[in-house]
Short mmCIF file of C-alpha atoms in Angstrom, two decimals:
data_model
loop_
_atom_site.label_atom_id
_atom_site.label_comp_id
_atom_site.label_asym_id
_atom_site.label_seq_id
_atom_site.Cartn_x
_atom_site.Cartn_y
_atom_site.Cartn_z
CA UNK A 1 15.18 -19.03 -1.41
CA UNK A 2 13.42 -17.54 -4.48
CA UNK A 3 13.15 -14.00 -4.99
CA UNK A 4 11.47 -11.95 -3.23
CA UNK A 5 7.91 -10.85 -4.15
CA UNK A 6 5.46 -8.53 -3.01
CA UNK A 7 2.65 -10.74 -4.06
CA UNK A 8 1.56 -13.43 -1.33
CA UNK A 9 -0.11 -16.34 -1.98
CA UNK A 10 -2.15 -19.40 0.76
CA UNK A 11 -3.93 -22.32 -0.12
CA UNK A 12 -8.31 -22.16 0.72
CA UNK A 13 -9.29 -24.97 2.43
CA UNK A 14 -12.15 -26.68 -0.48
CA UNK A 15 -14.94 -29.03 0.71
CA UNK A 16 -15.86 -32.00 -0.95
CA UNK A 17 -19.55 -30.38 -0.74
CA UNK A 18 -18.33 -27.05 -2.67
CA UNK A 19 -20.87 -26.40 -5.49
CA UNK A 20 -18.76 -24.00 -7.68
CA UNK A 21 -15.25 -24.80 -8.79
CA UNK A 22 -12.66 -24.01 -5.97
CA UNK A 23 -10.07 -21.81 -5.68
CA UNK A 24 -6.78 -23.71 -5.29
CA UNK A 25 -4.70 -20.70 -4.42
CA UNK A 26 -5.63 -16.89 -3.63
CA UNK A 27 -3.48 -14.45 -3.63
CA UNK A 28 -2.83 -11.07 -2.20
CA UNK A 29 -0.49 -8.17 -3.12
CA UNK A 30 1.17 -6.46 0.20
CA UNK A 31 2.44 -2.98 -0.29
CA UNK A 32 5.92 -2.17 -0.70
CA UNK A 33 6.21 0.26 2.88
CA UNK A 34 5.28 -3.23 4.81
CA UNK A 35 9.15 -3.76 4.20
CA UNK A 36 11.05 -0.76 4.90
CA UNK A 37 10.99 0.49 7.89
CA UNK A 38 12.27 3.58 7.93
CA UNK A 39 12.90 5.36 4.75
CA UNK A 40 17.02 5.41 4.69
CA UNK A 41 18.02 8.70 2.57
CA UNK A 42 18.30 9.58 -1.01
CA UNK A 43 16.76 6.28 -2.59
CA UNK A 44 16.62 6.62 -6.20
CA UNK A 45 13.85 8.58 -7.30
CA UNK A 46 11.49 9.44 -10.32
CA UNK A 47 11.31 12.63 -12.21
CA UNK A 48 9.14 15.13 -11.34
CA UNK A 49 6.63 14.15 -14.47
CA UNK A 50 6.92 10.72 -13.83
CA UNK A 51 6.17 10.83 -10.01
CA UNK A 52 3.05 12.78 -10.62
CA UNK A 53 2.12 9.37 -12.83
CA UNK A 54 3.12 6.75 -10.21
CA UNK A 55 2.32 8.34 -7.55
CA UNK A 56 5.05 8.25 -5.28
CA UNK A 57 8.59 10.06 -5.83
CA UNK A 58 10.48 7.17 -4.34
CA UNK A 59 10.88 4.12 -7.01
CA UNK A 60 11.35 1.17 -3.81
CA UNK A 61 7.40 2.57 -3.06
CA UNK A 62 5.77 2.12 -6.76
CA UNK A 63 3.14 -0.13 -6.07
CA UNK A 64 0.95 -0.64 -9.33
CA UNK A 65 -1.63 -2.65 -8.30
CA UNK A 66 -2.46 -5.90 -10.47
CA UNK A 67 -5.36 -8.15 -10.28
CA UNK A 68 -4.03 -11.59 -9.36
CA UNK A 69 -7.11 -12.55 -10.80
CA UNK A 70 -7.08 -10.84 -13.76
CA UNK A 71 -5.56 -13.58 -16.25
CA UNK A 72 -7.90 -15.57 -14.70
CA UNK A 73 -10.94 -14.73 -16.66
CA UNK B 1 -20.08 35.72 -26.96
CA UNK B 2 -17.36 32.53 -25.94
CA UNK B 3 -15.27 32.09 -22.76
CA UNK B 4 -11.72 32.75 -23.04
CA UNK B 5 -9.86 29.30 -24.62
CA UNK B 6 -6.80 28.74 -22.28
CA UNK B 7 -3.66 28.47 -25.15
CA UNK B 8 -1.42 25.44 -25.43
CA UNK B 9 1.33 26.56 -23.41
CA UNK B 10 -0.81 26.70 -20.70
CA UNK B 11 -1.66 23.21 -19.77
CA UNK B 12 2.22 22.32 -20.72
CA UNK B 13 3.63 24.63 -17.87
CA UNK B 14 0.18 23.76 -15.66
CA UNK B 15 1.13 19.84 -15.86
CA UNK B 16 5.03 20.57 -14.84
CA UNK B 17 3.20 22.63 -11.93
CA UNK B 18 1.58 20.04 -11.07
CA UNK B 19 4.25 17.79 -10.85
CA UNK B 20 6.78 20.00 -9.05
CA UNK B 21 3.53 20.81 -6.39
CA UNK B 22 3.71 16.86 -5.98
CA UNK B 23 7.77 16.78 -5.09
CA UNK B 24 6.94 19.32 -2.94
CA UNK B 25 4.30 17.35 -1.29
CA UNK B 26 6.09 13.87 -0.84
CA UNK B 27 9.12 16.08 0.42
CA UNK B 28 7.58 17.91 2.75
CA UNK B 29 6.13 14.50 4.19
CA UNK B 30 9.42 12.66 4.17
CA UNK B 31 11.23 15.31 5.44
CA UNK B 32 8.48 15.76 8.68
CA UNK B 33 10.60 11.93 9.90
CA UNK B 34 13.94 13.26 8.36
CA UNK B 35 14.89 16.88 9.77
CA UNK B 36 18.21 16.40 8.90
CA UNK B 37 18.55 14.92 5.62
CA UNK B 38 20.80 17.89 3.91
CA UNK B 39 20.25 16.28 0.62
CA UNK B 40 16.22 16.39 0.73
CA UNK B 41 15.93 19.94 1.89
CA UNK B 42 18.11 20.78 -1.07
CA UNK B 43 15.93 19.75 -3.02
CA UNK B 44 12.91 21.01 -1.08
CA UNK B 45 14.24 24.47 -1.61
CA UNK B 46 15.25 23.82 -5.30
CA UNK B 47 11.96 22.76 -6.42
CA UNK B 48 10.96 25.45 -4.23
CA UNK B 49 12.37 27.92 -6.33
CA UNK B 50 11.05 26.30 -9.81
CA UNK B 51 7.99 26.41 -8.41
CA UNK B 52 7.93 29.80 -8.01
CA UNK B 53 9.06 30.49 -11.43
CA UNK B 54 6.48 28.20 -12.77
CA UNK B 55 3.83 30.02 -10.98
CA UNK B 56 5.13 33.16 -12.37
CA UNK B 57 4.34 31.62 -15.63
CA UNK B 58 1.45 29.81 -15.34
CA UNK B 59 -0.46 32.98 -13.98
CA UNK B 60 0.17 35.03 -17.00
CA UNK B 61 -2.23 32.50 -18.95
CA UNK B 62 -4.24 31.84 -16.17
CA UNK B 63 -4.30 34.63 -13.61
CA UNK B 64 -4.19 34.58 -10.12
CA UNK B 65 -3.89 30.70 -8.90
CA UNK B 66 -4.00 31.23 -5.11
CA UNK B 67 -5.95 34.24 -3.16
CA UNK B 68 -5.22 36.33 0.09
CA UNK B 69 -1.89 37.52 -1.20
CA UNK B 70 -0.76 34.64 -2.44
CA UNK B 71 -1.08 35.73 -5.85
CA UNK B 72 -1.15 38.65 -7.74
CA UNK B 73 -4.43 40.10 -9.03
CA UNK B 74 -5.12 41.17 -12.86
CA UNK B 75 -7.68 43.85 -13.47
CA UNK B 76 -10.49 44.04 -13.62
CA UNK B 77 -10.56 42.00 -9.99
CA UNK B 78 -10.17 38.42 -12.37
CA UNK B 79 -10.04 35.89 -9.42
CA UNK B 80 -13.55 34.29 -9.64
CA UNK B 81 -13.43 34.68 -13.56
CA UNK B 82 -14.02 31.02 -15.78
CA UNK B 83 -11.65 28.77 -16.39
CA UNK B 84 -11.67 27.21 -12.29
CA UNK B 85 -9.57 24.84 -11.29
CA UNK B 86 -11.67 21.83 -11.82
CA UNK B 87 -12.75 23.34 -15.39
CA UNK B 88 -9.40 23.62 -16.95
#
């Protein structure tokens, strides 16, 4: 099995009648917390400064968000 | 005649406030599901007590931060005075 990835991916179903250009694949990023459960104690952690930046203090829930689509254009 | 410039120092202590505040925050929320994680309200208390000293600092630049005895008051009564919070 490959490794594991927060980013999710399915396959659009595309009409022969579609007037733009289809979308072979979309994808979707799924948050970190959809995976652990229940937070087990002292996970590895940011510093203070840094936390305020990601926004979380917890490094498993760092969840930058990036476009999928973004390369695309 | 011009506001009061906050100095350097300032915003440097007023940014590590701001980041200890957030600890505080995400520990206080984590440890609402963990009551008895020792380690986490060690460090609750810790950052606790640097937050406390930061305060101390931050308030001789900026004067009082919080009201209702929270914070102590300069004089003349300073609390509504320029720079607010969102004008820093």
């Amino acid at each position: 099995m490959d490794s594991f990835t927060v980013r999710k991916h399915y396959y659009p179903y595309v009409s022969p009648f579609d007037p733009c250009r289809p979308m072979q694949v979309k994808q979707y990023v799924t948050p970190p917390n959809l995976y652990i459960n229940y937070q087990p104690p002292n996970l590895p952690q940011f510093t203070p400064r840094e936390a305020l930046r990601a926004g979380t203090l917890w490094k498993a829930f760092y969840d930058p968000y990036v476009s999928p689509y973004k390369q695309r254009e | 005649m011009a506001q009061k410039q906050l100095p350097k120092e300032f915003y440097k202590s007023m940014e590590e406030l701001q980041a200890v505040d957030f600890v505080i925050l995400e520990l206080t929320l984590y440890l609402d599901t963990h009551p008895n994680d020792e380690q986490a309200i060690q460090q609750f208390n810790h950052m606790t007590q640097v937050k406390q000293h930061l305060m101390y600092q931050v308030e001789q630049y900026y004067g009082p931060l919080q009201q209702f005895g929270n914070s102590y008051s300069g004089s003349p009564w300073n609390w509504k005075d320029a720079p607010w919070p969102w004008q820093i």
